[in-house]
PDB file of C-alpha atoms in Angstrom:
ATOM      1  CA  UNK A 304      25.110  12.804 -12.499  1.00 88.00           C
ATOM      2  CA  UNK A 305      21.988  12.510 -14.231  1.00 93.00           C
ATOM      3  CA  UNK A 306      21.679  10.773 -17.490  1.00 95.00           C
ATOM      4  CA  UNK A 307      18.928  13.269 -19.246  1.00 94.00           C
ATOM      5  CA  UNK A 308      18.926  11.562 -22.467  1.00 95.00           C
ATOM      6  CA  UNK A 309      18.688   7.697 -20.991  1.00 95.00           C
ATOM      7  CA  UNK A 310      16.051   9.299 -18.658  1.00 96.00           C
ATOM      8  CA  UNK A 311      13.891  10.674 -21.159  1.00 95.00           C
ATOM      9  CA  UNK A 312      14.351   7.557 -23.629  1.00 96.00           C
ATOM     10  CA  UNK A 313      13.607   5.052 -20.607  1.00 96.00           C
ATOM     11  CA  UNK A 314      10.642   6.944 -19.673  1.00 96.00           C
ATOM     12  CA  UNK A 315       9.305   7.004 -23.559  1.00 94.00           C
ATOM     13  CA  UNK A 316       9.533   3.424 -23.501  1.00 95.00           C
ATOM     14  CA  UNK A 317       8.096   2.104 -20.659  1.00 94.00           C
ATOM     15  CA  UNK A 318       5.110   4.762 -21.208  1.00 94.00           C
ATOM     16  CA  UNK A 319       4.572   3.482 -24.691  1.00 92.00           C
ATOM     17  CA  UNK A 320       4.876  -0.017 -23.355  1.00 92.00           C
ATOM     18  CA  UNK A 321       1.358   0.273 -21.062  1.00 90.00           C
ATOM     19  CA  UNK A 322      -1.446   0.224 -22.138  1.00 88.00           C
ATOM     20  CA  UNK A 323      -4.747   1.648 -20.059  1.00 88.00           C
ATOM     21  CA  UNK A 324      -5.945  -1.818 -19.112  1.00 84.00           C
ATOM     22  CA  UNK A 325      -2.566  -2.461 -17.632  1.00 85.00           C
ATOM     23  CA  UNK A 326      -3.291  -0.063 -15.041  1.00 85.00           C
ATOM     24  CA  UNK A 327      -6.554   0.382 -14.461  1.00 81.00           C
ATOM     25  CA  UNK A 328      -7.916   2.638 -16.957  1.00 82.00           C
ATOM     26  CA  UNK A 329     -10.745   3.132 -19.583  1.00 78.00           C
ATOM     27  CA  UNK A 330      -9.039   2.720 -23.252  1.00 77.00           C
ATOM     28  CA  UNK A 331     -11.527   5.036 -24.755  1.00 71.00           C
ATOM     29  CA  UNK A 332     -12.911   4.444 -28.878  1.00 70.00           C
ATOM     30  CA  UNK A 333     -10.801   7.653 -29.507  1.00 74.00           C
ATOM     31  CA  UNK A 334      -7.483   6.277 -28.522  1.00 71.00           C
ATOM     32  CA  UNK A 335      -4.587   7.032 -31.253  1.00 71.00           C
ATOM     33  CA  UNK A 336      -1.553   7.034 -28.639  1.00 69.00           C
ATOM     34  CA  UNK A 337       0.724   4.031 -28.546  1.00 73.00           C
ATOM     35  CA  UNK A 338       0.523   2.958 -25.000  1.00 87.00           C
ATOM     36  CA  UNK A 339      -0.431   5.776 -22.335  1.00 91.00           C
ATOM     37  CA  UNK A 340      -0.655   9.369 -22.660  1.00 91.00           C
ATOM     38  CA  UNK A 341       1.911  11.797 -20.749  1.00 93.00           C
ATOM     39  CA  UNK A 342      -0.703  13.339 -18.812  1.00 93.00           C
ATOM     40  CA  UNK A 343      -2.019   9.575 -17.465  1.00 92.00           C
ATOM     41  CA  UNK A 344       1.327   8.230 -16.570  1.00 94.00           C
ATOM     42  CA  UNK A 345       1.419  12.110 -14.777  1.00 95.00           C
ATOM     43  CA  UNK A 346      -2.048  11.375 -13.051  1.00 94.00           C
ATOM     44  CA  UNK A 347      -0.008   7.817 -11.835  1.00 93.00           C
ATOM     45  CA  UNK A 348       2.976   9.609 -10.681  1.00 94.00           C
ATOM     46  CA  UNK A 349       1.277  12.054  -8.459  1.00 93.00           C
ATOM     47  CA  UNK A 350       3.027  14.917 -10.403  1.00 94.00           C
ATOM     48  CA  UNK A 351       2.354  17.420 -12.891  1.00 94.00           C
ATOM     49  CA  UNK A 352       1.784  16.884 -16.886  1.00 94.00           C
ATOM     50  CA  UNK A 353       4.165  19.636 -17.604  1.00 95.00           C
ATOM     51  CA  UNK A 354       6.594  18.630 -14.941  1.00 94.00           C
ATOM     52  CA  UNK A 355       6.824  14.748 -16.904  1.00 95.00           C
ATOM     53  CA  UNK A 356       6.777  16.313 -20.078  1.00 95.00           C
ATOM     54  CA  UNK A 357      10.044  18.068 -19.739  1.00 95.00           C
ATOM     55  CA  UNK A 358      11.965  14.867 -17.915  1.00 96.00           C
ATOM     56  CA  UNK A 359      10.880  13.169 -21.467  1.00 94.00           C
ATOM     57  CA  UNK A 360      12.437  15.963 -23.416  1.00 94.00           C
ATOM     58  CA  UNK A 361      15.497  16.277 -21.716  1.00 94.00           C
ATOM     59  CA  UNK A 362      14.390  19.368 -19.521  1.00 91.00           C
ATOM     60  CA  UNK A 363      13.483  20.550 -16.308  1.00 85.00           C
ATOM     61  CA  UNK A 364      14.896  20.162 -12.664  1.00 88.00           C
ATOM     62  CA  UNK A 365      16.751  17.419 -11.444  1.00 93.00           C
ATOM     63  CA  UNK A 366      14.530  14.744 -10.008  1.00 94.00           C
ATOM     64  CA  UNK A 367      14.524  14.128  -6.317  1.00 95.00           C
ATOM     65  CA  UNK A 368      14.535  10.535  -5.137  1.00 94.00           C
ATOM     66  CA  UNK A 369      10.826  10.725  -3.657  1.00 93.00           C
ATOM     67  CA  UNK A 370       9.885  12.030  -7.363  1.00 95.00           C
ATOM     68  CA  UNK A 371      11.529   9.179  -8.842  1.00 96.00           C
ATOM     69  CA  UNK A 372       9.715   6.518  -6.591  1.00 95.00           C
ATOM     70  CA  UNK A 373       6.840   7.555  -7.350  1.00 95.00           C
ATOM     71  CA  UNK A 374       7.530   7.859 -10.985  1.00 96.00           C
ATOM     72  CA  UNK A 375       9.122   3.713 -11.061  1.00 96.00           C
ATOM     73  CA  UNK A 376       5.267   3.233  -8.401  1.00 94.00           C
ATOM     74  CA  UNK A 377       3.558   4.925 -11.485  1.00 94.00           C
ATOM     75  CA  UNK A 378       4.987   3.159 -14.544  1.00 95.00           C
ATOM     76  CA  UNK A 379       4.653  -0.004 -12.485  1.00 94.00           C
ATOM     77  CA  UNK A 380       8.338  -0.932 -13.004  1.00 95.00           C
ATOM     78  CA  UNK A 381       9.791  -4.055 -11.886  1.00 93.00           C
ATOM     79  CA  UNK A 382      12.906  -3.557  -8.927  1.00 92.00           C
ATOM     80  CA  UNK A 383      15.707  -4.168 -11.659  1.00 93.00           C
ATOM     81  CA  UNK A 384      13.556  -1.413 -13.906  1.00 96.00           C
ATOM     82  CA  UNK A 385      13.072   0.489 -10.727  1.00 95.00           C
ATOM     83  CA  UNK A 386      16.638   0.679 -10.198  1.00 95.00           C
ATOM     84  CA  UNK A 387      17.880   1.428 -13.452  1.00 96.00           C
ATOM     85  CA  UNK A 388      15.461   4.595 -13.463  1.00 96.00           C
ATOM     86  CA  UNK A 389      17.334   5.637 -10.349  1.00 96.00           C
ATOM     87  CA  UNK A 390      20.723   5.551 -11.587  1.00 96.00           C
ATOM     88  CA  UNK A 391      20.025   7.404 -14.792  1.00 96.00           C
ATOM     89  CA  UNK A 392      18.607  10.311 -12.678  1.00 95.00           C
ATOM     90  CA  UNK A 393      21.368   9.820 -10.737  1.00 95.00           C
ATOM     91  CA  UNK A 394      20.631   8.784  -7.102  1.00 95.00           C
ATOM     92  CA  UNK A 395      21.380   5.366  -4.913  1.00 93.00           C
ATOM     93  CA  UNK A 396      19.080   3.161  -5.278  1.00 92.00           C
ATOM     94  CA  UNK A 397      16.487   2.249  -2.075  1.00 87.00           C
ATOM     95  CA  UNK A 398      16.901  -0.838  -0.242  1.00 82.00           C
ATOM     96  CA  UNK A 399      14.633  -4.141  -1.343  1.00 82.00           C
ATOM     97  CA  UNK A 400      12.906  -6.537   1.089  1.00 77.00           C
ATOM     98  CA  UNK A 401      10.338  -6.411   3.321  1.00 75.00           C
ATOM     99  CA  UNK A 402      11.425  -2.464   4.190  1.00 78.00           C
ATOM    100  CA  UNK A 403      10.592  -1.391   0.298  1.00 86.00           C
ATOM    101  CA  UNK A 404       7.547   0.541  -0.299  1.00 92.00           C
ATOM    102  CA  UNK A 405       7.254  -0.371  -4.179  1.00 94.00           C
ATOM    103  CA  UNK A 406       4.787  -2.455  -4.702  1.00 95.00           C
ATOM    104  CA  UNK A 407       4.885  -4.938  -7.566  1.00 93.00           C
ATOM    105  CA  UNK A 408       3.903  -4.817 -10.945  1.00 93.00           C
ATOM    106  CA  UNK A 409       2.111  -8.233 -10.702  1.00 92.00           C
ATOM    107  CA  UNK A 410       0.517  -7.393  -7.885  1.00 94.00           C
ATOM    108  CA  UNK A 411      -0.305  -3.737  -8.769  1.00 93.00           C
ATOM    109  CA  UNK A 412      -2.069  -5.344 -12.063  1.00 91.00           C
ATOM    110  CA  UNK A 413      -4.357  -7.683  -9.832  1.00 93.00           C
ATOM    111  CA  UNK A 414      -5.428  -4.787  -7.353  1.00 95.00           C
ATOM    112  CA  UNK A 415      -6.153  -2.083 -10.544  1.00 90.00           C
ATOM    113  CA  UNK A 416      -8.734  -5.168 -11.176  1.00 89.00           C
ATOM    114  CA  UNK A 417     -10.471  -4.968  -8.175  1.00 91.00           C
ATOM    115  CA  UNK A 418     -13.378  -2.821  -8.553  1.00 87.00           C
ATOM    116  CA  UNK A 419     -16.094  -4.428  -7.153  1.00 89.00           C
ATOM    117  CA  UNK A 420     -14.470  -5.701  -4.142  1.00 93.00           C
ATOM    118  CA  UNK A 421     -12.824  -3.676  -0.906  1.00 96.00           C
ATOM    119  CA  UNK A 422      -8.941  -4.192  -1.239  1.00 97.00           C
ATOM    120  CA  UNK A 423      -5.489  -2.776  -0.304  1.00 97.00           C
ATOM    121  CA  UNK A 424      -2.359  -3.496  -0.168  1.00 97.00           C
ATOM    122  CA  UNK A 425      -0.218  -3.582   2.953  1.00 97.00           C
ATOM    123  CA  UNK A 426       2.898  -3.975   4.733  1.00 96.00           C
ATOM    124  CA  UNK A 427       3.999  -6.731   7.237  1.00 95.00           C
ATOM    125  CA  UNK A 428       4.203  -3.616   9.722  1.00 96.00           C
ATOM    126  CA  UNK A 429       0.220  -3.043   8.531  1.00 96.00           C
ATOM    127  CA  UNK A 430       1.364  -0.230   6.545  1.00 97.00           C
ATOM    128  CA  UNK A 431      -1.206   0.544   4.071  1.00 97.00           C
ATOM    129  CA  UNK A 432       0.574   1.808   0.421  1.00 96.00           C
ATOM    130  CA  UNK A 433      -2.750   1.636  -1.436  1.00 96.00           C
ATOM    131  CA  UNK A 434      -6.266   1.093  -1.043  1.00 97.00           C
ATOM    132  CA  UNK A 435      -9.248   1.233  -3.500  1.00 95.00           C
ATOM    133  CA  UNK A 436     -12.132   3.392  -2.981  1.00 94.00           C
ATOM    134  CA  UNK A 437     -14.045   0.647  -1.787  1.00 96.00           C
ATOM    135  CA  UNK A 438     -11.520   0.119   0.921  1.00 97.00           C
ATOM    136  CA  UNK A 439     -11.683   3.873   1.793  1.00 96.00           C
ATOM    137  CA  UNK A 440     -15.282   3.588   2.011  1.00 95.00           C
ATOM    138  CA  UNK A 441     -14.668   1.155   4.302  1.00 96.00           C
ATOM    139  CA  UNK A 442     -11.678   1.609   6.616  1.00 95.00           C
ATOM    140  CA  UNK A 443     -11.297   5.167   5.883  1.00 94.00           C
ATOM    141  CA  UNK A 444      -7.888   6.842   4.337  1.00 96.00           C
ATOM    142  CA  UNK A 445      -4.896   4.708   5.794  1.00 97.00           C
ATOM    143  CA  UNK A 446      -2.449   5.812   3.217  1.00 96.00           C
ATOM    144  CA  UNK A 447      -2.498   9.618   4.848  1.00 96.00           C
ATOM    145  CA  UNK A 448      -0.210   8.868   7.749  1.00 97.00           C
ATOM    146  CA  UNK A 449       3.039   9.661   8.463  1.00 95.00           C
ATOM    147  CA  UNK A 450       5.836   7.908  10.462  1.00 96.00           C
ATOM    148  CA  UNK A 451       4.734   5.261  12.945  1.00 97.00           C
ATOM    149  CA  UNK A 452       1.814   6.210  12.374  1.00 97.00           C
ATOM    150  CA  UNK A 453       1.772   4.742   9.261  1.00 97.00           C
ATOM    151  CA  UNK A 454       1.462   1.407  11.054  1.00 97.00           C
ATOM    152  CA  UNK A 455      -2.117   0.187  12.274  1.00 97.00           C
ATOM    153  CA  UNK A 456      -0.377  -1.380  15.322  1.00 97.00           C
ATOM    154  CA  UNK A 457       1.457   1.848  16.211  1.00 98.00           C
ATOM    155  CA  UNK A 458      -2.163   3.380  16.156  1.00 98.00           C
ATOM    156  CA  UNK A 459      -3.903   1.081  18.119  1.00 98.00           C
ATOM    157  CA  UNK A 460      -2.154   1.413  20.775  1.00 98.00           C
ATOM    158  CA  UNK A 461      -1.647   5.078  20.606  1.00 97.00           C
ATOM    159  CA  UNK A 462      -4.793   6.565  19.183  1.00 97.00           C
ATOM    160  CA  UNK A 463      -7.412   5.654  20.932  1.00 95.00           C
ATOM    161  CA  UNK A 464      -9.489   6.421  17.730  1.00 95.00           C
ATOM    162  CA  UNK A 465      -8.372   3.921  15.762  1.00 96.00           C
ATOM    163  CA  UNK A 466     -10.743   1.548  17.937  1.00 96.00           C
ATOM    164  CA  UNK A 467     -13.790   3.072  17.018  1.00 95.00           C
ATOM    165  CA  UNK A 468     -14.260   0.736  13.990  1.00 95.00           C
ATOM    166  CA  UNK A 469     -13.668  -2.086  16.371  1.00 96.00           C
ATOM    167  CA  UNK A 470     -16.328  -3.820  18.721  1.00 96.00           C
ATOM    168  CA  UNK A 471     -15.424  -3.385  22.176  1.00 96.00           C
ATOM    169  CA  UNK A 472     -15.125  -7.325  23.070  1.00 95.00           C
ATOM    170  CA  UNK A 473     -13.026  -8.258  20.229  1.00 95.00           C
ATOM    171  CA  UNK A 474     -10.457  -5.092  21.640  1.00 97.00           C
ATOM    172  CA  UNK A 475      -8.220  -7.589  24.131  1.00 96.00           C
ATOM    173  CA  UNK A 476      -7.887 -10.394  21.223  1.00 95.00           C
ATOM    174  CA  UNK A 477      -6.689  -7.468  18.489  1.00 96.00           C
ATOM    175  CA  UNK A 478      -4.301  -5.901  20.906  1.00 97.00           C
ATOM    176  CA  UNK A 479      -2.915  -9.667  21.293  1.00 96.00           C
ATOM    177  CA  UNK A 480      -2.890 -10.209  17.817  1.00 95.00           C
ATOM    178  CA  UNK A 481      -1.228  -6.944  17.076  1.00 97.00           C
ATOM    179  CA  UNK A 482       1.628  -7.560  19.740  1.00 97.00           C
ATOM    180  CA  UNK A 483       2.131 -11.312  18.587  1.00 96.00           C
ATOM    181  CA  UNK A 484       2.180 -10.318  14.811  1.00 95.00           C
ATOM    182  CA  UNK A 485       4.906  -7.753  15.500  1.00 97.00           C
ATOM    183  CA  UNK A 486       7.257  -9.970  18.253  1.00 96.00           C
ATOM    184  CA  UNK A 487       7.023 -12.334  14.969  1.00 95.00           C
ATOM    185  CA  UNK A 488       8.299  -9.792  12.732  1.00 95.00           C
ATOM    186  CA  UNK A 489      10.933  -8.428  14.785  1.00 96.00           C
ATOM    187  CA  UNK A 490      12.159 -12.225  15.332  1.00 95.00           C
ATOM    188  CA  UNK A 491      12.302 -12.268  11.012  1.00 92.00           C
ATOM    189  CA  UNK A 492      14.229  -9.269  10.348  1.00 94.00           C
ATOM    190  CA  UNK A 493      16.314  -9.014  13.640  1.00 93.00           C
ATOM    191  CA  UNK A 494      17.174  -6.042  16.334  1.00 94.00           C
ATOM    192  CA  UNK A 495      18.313  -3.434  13.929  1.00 93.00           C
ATOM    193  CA  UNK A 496      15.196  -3.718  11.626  1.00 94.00           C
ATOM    194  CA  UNK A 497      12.519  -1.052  11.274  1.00 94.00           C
ATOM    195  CA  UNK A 498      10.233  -3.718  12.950  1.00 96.00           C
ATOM    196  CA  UNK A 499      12.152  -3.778  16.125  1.00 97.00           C
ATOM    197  CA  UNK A 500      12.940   0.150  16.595  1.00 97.00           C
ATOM    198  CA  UNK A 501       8.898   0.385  16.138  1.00 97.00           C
ATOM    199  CA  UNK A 502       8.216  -2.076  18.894  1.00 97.00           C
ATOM    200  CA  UNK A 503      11.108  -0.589  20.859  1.00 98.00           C
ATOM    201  CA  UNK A 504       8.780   3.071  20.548  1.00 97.00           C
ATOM    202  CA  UNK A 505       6.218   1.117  21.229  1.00 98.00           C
ATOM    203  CA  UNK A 506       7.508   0.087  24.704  1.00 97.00           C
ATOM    204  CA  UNK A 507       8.368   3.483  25.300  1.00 97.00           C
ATOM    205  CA  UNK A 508       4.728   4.830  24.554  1.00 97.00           C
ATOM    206  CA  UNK A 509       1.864   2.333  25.557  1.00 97.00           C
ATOM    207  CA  UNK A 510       1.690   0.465  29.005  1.00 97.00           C
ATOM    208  CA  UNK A 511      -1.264  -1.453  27.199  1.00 97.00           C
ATOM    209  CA  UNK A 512       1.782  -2.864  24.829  1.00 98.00           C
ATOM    210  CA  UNK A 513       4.399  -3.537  27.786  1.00 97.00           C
ATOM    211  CA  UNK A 514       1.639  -5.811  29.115  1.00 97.00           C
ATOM    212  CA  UNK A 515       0.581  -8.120  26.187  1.00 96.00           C
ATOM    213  CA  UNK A 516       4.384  -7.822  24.925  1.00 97.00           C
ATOM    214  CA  UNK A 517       5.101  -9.524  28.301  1.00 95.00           C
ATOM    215  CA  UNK A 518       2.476 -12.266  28.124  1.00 93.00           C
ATOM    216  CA  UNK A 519       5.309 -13.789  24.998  1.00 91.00           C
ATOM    217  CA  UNK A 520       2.548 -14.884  22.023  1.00 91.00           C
ATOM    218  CA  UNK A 521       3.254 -15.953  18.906  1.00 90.00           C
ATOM    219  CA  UNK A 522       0.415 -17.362  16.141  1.00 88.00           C
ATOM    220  CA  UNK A 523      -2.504 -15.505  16.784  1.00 88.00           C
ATOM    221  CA  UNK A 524      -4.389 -14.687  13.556  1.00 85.00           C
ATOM    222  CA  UNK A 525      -7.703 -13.855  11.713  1.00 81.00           C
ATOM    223  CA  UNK A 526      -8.786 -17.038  11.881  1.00 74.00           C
ATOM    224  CA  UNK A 527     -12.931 -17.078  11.567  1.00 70.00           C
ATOM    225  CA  UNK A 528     -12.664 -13.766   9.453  1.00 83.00           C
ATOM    226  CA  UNK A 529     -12.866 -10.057  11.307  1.00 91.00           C
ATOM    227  CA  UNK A 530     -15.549  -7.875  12.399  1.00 95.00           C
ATOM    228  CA  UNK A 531     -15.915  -4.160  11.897  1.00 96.00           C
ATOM    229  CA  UNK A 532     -18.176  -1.539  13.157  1.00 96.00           C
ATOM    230  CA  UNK A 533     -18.433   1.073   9.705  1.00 96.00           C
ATOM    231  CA  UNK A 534     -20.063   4.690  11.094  1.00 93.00           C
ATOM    232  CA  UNK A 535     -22.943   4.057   8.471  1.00 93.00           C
ATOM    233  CA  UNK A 536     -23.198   0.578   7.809  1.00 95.00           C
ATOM    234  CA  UNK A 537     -22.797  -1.115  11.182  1.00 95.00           C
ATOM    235  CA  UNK A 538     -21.523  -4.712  11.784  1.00 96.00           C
ATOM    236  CA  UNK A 539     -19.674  -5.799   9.556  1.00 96.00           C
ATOM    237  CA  UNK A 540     -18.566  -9.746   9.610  1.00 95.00           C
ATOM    238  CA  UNK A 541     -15.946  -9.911   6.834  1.00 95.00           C
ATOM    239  CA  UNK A 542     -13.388 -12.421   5.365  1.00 93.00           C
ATOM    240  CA  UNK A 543      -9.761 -11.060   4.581  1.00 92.00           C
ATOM    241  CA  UNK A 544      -8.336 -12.462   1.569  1.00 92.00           C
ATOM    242  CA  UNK A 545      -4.561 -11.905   1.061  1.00 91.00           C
ATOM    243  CA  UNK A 546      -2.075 -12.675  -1.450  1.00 94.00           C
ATOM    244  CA  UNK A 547       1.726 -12.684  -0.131  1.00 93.00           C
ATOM    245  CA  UNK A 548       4.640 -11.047  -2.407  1.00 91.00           C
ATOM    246  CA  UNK A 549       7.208 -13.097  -0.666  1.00 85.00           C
ATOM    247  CA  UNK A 550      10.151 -10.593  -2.407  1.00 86.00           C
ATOM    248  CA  UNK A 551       8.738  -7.598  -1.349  1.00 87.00           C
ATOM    249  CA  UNK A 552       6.550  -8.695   1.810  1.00 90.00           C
ATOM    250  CA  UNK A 553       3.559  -7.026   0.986  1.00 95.00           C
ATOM    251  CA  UNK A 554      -0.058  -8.296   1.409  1.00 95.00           C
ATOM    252  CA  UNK A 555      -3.073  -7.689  -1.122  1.00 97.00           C
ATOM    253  CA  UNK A 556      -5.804  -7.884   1.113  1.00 96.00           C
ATOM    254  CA  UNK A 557      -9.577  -7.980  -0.308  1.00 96.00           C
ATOM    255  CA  UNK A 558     -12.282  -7.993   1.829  1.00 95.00           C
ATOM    256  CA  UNK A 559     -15.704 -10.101   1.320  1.00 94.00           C
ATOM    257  CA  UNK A 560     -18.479 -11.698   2.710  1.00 94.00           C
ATOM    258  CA  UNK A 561     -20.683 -14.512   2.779  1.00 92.00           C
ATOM    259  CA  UNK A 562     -23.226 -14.258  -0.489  1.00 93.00           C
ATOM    260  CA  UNK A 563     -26.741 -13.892   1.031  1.00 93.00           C
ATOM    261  CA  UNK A 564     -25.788 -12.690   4.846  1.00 94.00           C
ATOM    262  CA  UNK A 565     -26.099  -9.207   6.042  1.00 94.00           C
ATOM    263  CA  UNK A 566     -22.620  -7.857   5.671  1.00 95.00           C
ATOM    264  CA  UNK A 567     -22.954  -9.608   2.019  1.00 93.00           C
ATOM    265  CA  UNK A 568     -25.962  -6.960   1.024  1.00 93.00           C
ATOM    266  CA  UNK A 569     -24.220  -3.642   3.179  1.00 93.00           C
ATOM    267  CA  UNK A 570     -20.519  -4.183   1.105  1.00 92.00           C
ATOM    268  CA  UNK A 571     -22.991  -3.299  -1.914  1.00 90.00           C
ATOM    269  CA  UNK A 572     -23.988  -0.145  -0.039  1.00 90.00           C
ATOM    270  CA  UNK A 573     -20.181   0.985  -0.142  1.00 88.00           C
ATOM    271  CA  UNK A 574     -20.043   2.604  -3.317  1.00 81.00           C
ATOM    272  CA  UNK A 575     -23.389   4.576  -2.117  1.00 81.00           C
ATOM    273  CA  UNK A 576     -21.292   5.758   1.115  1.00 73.00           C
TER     274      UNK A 576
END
C-alpha cells in the first residue's frame, strides 16, 4: 500500500534539500525558495508540475514504478534513498548492480558540471542513460532507444547505420573490440545475466558476430584514443575519459582532444552545430 503521507513528506525534504547548483541549474538573484522549486524537480523527473504537486500533498494517482524511477533519477537519491521512496509508494524495489539504470548522485553531480566538454554516461553493455548536449551534438541521441537496441554493440552489428560515424578501416578493430568487451562481460555476471541473453540474440542475428565471437578475444580497448567521422565536422581524433562507479557499473565518459590540433578547434564548433 502506498504511504501518501511519508511520500509527500520524503519528497518535501529531499526537494528542499537541493539546491540549483546541485543539479545543474542557474540559482537566479530572485531566488526565495529553500532548495528547488516543484516545477524544477518536475522538469528533472520528466513529469508534470501539477502531477508532483499533488504526490507532495497527499493527492493524485498512485505512482507507477517507471514514475518513481525517474522521480529517485530526478532528486538524485542515493540506492538506500532510492529504495525507501519505493516502498512508501508501495512497489518492490529494482535490482542493484551492474543491471541498475540509476545513476549516482556523485556521479550525476560531476556530469551536471560538464558544460564545456562532450560527456555521457554509460552502461558496461554501452547503454547510454544520459548525455549532455555536447555529446548529442556529437554522437547524436543514444538515450532514444529501446531494448537491445539500447546497446551500441547490439547496433553495430545490426544497424548498419550506426557505422556511419565510423571510418571504414577502423570497422574490423571496433567489431573486435565490441565482441571482446561483451565475452568479458558475460564471463563477470555469468549465463543468466542480461549480458549473456544479449550476446545469445546476438548469435542469433549477426553472422558478422558468430565470426569475431569465434576468434575467442579478450583485452582489446581504446587504447591511442578513438576516431569519429561527425556529418558536419569531419575527423574527429578524440580521447575518452571515463570514471568507473564500481557499485553501479556505470561509466562517465567525456570526450577531448589535444589543445592546439584540429579536432581540438572543431569540439569548439559543437555548440554552433
Amino acid at each position: 500500500m502506498i504511504d501518501r503521507a511519508g511520500l509527500a513528506l520524503f519528497l518535501r525534504r529531499r526537494r528542499e534539500a537541493l539546491q540549483p547548483e546541485d543539479v545543474g541549474l542557474p540559482r537566479g538573484q530572485r531566488r526565495r525558495t529553500s532548495g528547488l522549486r516543484r516545477e524544477e524537480v518536475a522538469a528533472l523527473c520528466h513529469i508534470s508540475a501539477d502531477y508532483y504537486s499533488r504526490l507532495e500533498r497527499e493527492r493524485g494517482p498512485h505512482p507507477s514504478e517507471q514514475m518513481i524511477a525517474s522521480m529517485a533519477q530526478g532528486l538524485h537519491l542515493s540506492l538506500d534513498e532510492r529504495d525507501h521512496l519505493f516502498h512508501l509508494a508501495g512497489h518492490r524495489p529494482p535490482l542493484r548492480g551492474a543491471s541498475s539504470d540509476h545513476i549516482s548522485p556523485g556521479m550525476l553531480r560531476i556530469f551536471d558540471r560538464l558544460e564545456d566538454s562532450p560527456a555521457e554516461i554509460v552502461t558496461e553493455l554501452g547503454e547510454t542513460l544520459r548525455q549532455n548536449a555536447l555529446a548529442v551534438a556529437l554522437n547524436g541521441d543514444n538515450t532514444r532507444f529501446t531494448g537491445p537496441a539500447r546497446s551500441m554493440g547490439y547496433r553495430w552489428f545490426t544497424d548498419p547505420t550506426t557505422r556511419e560515424r565510423y571510418p571504414a578501416e577502423d570497422h574490423v578493430y571496433t567489431s573486435r573490440l565490441y565482441t571482446a568487451g561483451l565475452r568479458e562481460v558475460i564471463a563477470r555476471r555469468g549465463p543468466a545475466s542480461p549480458a549473456a541473453q544479449l550476446g545469445r540474440q546476438l548469435l542469433s542475428e549477426s553472422e558478422e558476430f558468430r565470426a569475431y565471437w569465434d576468434e575467442g578475444m579478450v583485452g582489446i580497448r581504446y587504447h591511442d584514443g578513438k576516431r569519429l567521422l561527425h556529418p558536419e565536422l569531419g575527423l574527429l581524433e578524440l580521447r575518452c575519459e571515463d570514471l568507473l562507479d564500481r557499485h553501479q557499473s556505470h561509466s562517465l565518459v567525456v570526450f577531448t582532444a589535444t589543445p592546439g590540433s584540429a579536432t581540438y578547434e572543431k569540439l569548439q564548433l559543437l555548440s554552433a552545430v
